[in-house]
mmCIF file of C-alpha atoms in Angstrom:
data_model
loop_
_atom_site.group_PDB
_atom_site.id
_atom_site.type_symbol
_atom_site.label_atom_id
_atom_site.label_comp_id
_atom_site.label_asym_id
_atom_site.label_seq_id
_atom_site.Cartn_x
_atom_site.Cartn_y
_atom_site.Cartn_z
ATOM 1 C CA UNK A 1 47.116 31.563 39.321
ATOM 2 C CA UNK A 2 46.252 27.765 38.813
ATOM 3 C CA UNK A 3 43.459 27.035 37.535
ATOM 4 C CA UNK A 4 41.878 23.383 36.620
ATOM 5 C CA UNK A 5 41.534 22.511 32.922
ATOM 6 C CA UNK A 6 37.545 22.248 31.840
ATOM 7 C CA UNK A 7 35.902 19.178 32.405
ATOM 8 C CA UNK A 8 34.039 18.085 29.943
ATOM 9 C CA UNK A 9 30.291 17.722 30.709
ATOM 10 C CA UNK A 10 30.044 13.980 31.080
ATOM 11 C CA UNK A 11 27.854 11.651 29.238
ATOM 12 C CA UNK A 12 24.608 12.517 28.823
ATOM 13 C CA UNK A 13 21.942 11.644 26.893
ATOM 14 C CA UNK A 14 22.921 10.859 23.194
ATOM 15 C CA UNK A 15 20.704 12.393 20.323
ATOM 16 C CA UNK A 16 19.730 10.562 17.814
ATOM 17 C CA UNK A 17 21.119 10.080 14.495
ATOM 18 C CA UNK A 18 19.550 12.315 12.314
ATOM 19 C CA UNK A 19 18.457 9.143 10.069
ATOM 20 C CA UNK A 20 16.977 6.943 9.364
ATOM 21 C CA UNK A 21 14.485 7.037 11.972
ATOM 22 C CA UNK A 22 12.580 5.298 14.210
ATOM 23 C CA UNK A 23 11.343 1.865 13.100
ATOM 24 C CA UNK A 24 7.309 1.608 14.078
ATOM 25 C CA UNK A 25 6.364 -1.581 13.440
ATOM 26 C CA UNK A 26 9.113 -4.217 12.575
ATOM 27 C CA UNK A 27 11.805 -4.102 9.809
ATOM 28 C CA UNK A 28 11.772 -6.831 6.572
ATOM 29 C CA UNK B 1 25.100 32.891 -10.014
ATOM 30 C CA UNK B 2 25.383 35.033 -6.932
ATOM 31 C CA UNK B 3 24.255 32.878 -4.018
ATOM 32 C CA UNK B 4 20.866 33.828 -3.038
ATOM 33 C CA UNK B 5 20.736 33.892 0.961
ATOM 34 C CA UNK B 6 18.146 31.599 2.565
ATOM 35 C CA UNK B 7 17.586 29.365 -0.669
ATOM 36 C CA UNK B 8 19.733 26.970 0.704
ATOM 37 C CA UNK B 9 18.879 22.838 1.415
ATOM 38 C CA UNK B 10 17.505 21.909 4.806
ATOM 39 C CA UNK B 11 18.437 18.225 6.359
ATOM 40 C CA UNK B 12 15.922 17.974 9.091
ATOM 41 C CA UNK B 13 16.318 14.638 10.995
ATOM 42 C CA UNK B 14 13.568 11.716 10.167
ATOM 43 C CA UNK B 15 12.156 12.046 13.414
ATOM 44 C CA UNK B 16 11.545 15.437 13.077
ATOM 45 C CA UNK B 17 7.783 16.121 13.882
ATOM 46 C CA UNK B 18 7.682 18.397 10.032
ATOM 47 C CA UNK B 19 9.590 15.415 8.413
ATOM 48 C CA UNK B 20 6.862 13.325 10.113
ATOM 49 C CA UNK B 21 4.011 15.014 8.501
ATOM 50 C CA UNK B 22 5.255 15.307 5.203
ATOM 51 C CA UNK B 23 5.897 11.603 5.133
ATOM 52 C CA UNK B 24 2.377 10.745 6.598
ATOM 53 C CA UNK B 25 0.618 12.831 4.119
ATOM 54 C CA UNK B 26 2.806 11.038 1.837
ATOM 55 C CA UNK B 27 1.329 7.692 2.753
ATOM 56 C CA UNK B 28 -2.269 9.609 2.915
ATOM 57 C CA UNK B 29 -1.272 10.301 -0.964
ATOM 58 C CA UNK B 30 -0.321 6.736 -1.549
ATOM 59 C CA UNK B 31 -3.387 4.951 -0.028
ATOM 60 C CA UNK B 32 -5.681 7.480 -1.694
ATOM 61 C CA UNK B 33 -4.278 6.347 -4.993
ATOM 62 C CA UNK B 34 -4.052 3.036 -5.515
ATOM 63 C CA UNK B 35 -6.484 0.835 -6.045
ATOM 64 C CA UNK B 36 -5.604 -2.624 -6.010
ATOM 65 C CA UNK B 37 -3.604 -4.073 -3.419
ATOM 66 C CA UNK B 38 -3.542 -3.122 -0.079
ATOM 67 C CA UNK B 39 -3.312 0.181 2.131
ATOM 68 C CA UNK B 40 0.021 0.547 3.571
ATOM 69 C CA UNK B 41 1.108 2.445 6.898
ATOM 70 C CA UNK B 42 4.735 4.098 7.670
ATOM 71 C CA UNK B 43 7.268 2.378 8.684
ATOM 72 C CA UNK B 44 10.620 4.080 8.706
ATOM 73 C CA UNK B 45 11.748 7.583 7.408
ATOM 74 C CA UNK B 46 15.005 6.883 5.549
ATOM 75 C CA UNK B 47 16.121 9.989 4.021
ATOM 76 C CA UNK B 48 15.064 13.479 3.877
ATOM 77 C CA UNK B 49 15.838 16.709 2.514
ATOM 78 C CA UNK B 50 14.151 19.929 1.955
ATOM 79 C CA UNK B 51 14.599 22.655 -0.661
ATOM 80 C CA UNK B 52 13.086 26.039 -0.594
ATOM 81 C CA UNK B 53 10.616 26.328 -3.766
ATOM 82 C CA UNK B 54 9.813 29.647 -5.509
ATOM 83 C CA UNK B 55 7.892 31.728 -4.844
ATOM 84 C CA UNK B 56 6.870 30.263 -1.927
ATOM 85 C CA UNK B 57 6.773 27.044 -0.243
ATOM 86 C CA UNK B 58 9.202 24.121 0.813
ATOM 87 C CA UNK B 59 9.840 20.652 -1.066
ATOM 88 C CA UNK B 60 10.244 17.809 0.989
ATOM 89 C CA UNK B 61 12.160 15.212 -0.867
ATOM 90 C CA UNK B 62 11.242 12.095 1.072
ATOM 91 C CA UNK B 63 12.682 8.187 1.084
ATOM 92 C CA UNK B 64 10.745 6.078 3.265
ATOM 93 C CA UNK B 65 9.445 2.284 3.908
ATOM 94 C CA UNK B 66 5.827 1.404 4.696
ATOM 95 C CA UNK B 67 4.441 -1.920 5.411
ATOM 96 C CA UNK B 68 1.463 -4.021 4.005
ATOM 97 C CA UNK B 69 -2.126 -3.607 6.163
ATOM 98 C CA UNK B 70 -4.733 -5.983 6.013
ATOM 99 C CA UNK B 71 -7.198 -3.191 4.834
ATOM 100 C CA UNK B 72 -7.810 -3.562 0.746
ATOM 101 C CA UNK B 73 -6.754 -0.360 -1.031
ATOM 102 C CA UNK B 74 -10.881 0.013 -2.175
ATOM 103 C CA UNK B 75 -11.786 -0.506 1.768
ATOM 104 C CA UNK B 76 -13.162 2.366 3.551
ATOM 105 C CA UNK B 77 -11.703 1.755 6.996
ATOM 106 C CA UNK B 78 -9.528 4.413 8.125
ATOM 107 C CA UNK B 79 -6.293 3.702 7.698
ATOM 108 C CA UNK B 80 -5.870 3.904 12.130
ATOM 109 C CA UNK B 81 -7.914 1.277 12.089
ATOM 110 C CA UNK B 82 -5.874 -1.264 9.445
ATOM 111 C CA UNK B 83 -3.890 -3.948 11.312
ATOM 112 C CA UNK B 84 -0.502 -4.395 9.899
ATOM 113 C CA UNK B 85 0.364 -7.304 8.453
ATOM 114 C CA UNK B 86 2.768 -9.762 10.458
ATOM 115 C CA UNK B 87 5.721 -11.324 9.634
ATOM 116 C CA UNK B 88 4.039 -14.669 9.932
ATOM 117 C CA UNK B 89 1.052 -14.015 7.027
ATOM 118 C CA UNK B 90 3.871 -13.494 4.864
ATOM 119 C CA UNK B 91 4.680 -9.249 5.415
ATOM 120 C CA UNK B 92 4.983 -7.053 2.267
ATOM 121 C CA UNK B 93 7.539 -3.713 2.560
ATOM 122 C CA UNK B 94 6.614 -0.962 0.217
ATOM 123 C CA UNK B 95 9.706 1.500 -0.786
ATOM 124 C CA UNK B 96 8.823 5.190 -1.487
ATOM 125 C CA UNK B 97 10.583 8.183 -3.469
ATOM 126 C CA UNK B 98 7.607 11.207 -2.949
ATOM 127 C CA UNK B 99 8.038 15.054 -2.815
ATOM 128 C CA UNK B 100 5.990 17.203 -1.213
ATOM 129 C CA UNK B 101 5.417 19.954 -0.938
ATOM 130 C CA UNK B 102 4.898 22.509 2.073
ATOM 131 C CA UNK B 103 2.930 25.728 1.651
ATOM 132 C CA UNK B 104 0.937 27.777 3.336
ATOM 133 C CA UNK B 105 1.093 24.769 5.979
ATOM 134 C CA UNK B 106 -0.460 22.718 3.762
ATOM 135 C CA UNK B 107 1.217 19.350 2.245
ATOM 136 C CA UNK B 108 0.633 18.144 -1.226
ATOM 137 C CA UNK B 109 2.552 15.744 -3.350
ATOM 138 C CA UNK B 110 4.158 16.500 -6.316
ATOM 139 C CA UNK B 111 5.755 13.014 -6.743
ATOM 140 C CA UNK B 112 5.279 9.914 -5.758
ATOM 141 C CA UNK B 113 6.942 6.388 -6.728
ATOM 142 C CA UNK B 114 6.491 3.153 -4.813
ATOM 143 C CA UNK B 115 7.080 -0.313 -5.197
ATOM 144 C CA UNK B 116 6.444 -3.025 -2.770
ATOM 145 C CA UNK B 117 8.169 -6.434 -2.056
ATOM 146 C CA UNK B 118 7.200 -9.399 -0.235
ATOM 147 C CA UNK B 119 9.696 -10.716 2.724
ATOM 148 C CA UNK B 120 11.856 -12.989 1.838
ATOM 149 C CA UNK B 121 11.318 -16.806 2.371
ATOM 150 C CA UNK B 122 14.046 -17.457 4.246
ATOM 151 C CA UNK B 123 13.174 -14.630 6.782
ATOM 152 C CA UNK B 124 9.360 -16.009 7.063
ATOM 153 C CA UNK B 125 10.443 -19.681 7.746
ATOM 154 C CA UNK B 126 13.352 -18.257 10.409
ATOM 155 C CA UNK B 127 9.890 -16.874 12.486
ATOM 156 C CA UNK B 128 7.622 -19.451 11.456
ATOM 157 C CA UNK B 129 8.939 -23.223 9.405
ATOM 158 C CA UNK B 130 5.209 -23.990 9.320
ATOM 159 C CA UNK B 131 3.732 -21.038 7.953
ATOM 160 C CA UNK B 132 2.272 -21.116 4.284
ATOM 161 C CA UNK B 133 4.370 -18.461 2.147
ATOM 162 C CA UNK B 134 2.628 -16.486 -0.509
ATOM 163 C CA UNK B 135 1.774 -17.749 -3.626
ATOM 164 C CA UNK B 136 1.549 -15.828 -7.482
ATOM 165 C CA UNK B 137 -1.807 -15.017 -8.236
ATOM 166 C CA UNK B 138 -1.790 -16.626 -11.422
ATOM 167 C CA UNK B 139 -1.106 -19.949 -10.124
ATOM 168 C CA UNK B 140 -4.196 -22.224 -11.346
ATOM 169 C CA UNK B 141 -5.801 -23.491 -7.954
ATOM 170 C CA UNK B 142 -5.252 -19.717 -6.821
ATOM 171 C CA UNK B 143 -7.690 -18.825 -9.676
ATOM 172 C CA UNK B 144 -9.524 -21.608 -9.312
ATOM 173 C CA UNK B 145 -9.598 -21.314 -5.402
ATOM 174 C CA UNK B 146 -11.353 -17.786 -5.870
ATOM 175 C CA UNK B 147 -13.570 -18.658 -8.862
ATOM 176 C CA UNK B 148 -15.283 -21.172 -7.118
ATOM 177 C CA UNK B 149 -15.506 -19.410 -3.629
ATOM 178 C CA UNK B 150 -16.693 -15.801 -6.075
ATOM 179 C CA UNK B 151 -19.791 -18.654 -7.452
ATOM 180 C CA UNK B 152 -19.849 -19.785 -3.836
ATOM 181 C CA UNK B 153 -20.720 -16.302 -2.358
ATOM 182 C CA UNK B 154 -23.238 -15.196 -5.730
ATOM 183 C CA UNK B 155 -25.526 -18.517 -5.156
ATOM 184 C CA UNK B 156 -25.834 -17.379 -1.246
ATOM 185 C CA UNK B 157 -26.284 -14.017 -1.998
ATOM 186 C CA UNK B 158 -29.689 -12.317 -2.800
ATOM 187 C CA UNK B 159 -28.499 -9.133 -3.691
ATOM 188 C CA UNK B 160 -26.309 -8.099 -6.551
ATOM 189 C CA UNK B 161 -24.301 -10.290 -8.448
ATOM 190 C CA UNK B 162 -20.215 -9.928 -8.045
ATOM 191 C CA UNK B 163 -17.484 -10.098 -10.872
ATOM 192 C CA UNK B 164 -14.055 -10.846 -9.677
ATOM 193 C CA UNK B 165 -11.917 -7.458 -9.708
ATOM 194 C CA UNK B 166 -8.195 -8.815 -8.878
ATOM 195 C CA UNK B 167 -6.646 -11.580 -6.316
ATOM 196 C CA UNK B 168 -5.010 -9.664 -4.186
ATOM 197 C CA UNK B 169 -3.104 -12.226 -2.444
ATOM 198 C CA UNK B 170 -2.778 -16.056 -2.062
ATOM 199 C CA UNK B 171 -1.127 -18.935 0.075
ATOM 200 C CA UNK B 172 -0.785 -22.583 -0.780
ATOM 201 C CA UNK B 173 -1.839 -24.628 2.464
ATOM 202 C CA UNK B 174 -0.032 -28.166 3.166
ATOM 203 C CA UNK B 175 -1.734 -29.168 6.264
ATOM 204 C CA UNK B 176 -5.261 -29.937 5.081
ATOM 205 C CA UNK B 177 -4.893 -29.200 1.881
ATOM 206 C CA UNK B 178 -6.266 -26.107 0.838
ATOM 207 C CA UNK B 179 -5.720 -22.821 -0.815
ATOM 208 C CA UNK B 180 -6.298 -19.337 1.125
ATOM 209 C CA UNK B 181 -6.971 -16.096 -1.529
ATOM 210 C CA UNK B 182 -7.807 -12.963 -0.758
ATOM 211 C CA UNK B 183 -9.655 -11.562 -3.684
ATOM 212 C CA UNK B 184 -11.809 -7.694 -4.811
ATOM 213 C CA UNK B 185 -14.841 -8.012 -6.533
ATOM 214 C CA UNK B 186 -16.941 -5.604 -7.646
ATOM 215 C CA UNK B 187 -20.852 -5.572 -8.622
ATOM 216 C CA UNK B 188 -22.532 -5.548 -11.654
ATOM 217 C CA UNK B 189 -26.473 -4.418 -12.200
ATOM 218 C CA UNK B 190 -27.795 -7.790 -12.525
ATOM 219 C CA UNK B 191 -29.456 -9.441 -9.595
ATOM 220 C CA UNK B 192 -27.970 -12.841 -8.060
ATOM 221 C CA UNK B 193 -29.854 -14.913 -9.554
ATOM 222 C CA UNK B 194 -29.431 -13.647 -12.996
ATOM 223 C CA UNK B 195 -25.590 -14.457 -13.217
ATOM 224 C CA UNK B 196 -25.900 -16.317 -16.043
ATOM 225 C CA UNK B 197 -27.977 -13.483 -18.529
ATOM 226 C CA UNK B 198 -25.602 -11.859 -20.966
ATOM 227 C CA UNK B 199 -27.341 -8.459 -20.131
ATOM 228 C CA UNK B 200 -25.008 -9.125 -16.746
ATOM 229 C CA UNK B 201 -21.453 -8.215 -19.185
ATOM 230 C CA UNK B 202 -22.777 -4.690 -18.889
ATOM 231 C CA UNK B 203 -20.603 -1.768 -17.288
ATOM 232 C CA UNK B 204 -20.452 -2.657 -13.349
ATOM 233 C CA UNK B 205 -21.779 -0.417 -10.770
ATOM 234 C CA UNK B 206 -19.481 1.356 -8.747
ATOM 235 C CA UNK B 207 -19.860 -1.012 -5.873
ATOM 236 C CA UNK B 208 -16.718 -2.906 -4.210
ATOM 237 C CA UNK B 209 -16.345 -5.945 -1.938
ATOM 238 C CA UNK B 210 -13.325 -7.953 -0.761
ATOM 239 C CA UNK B 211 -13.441 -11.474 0.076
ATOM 240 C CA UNK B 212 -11.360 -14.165 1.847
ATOM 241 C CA UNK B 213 -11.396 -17.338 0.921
ATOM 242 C CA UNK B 214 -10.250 -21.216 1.702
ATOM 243 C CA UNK B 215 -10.901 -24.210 -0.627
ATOM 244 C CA UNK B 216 -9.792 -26.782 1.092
ATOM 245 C CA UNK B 217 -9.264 -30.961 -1.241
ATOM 246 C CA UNK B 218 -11.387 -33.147 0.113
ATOM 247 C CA UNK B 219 -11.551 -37.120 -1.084
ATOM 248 C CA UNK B 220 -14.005 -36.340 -4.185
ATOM 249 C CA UNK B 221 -14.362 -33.196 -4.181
ATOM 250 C CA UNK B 222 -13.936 -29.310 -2.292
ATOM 251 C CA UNK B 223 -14.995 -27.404 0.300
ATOM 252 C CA UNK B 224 -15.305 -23.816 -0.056
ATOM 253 C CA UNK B 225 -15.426 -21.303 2.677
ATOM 254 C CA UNK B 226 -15.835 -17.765 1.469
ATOM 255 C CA UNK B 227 -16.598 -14.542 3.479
ATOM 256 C CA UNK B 228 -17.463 -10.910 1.796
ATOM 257 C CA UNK B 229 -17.570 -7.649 2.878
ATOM 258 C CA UNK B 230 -19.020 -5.187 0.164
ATOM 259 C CA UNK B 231 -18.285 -1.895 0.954
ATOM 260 C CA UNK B 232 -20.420 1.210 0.686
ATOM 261 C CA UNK B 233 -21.205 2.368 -2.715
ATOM 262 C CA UNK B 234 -18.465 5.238 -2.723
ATOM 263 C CA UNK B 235 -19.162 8.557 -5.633
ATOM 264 C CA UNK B 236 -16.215 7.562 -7.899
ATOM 265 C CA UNK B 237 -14.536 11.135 -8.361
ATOM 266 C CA UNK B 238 -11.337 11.991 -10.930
ATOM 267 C CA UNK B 239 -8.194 11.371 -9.114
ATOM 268 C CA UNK B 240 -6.598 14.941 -8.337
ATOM 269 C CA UNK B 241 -3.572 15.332 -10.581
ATOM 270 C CA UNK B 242 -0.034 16.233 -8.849
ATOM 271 C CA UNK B 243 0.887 19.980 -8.957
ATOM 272 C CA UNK B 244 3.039 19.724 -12.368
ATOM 273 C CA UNK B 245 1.714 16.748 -14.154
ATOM 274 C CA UNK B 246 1.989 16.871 -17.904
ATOM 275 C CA UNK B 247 -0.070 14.834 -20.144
ATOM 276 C CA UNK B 248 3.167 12.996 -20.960
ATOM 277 C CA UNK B 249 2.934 11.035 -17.627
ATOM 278 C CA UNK B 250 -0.646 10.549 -17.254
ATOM 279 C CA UNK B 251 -1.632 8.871 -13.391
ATOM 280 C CA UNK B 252 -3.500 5.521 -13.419
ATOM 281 C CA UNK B 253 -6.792 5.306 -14.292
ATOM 282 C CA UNK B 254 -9.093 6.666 -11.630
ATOM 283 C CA UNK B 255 -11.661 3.537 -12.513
ATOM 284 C CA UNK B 256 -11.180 0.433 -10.298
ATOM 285 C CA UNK B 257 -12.623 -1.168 -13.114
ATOM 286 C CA UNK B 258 -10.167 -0.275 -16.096
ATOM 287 C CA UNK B 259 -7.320 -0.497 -14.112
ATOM 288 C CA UNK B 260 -5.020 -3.436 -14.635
ATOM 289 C CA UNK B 261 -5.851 -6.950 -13.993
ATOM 290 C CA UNK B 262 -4.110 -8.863 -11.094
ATOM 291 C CA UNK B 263 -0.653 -9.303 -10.700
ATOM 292 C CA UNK B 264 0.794 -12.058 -12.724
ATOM 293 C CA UNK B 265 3.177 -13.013 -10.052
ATOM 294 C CA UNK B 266 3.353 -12.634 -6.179
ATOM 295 C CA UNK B 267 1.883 -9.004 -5.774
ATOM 296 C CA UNK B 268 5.148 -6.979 -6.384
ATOM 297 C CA UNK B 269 3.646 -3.895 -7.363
ATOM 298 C CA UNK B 270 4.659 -0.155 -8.142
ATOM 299 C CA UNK B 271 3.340 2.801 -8.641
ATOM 300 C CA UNK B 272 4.309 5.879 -10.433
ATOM 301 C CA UNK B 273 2.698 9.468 -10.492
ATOM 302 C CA UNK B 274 3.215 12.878 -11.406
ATOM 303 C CA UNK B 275 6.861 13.968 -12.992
ATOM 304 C CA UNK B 276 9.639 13.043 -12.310
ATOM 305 C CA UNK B 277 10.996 16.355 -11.273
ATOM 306 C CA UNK B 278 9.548 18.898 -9.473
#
């Protein structure tokens, strides 16, 4: 029985990184 | 030393909405604290990690940038309602280390250092070539600047008569010539008008102001423009200690009054509280 190799699930939305985090007002 | 389950180190991302709130009550921590300068708000969340505390309780061990308002640390605006400083008045970044701690869903800090820089030069004139870059404090038309716009503001005002606390901040102007301070004062008992009685050196009351201020050369002479705003008297209470402070590492005075005169240089300033370790 043939059967297809996984496909991966694609691109989808990439988390992110852990840190630093989100600038809020402007960096210096 | 058998490994005791669930005592191990969290890394929560910056982002995260906990990591958030430990950070903000952080910056509540830091703005409650000092007094001289200005408020700051967050900026970024660098680093965090959290450790499990006995008996109870988490430690959030916090990195994270803030930026210079316009609101003066002894101003009682809320902190919401502070406008951040832009790049173009010359911004200031302050750089945190603070633990706190989480328990009962409640945050307090157990340690707290900060120090703040002003941008650089070279990244004020990239935005703006024309923009006046902050000046030290100490410089002499900087002190002179707010000395004569401090007499300016006691011979137009009827009501109590205002010492100069600190210069908070200050700008050399090319184009006219002038000088821009920012500067606290703080009231004494003695009316206006009696500025000049030696009964005035007596303790101040507890009553703040901030003032801004341009003295600008003119051909035989200066021109002073000066506006105050005195803040409400506010019940001057003992700051609240950090969880483990020893008197080995005793906070900054609580009085706005004792605490250290100005700067001598451009407002680089730091602040350390608490121990070191938790």
């Amino acid at each position: 029985k043939v059967t297809h190799p996984g496909v991966a699930s694609g691109v989808g939305p990439v988390p992110p990184p852990p840190c630093p985090g989100r600038i809020r007002h402007f960096k210096i | 030393t058998p490994v005791v389950l669930g005592l191990e180190e969290r890394n929560p991302a910056c982002d995260d909405p906990e990591t958030e709130a430990a950070a903000l009550a952080g910056v509540d921590y830091l703005n409650q604290h000092v007094r001289w300068g200005y408020k700051h708000v967050l900026n970024q969340i660098d680093k965090v990690r959290v450790w499990p505390r006995r008996p109870s309780g988490e430690v959030y061990e916090l990195e994270f940038d803030t930026l210079e308002t316009t609101c003066h640390a002894l101003d009682i605006t809320p902190l919401a309602n502070c406008s951040v400083r832009t790049v173009t008045q010359h911004a200031v970044e302050g750089d945190c280390d603070m633990h706190v701690l989480k328990q009962d869903g409640q945050f307090s800090v157990v340690f707290a250092k900060c120090e703040s820089t002003p941008d650089s030069r070279e990244d004020v004139r990239k935005v703006c070539p024309q923009c006046p870059l902050l000046t030290p404090v100490n410089n002499t038309k900087v002190v002179h600047a707010a000395n004569a716009a401090l007499a300016a503001f006691n011979a137009q005002n009827n009501g109590s008569h205002f010492e100069l606390l600190e210069i908070s901040r200050a700008q050399l102007v090319p184009l006219p010539v002038s000088t821009y301070v920012e500067f606290a004062v703080v009231a004494t008992d003695c009316a206006a008008a009696d500025g000049t009685d030696p009964a005035c050196s007596g303790p101040p009351k507890k009553q703040y102001g901030f003032c801004k201020a341009t003295v600008a050369e003119k051909l035989g002479g200066e021109e002073v423009s000066v506006t105050c705003t005195v803040f409400p008297t506010q019940p001057v209470a003992p700051l609240p200690q950090p969880d483990a402070a020893s008197s080995a590492n005793p906070p900054p005075a609580a009085d706005p009054a004792v605490s250290p005169p100005s700067s001598p240089s451009v407002p680089v300033d730091s602040v350390a509280l608490g121990p070191k370790r938790v």
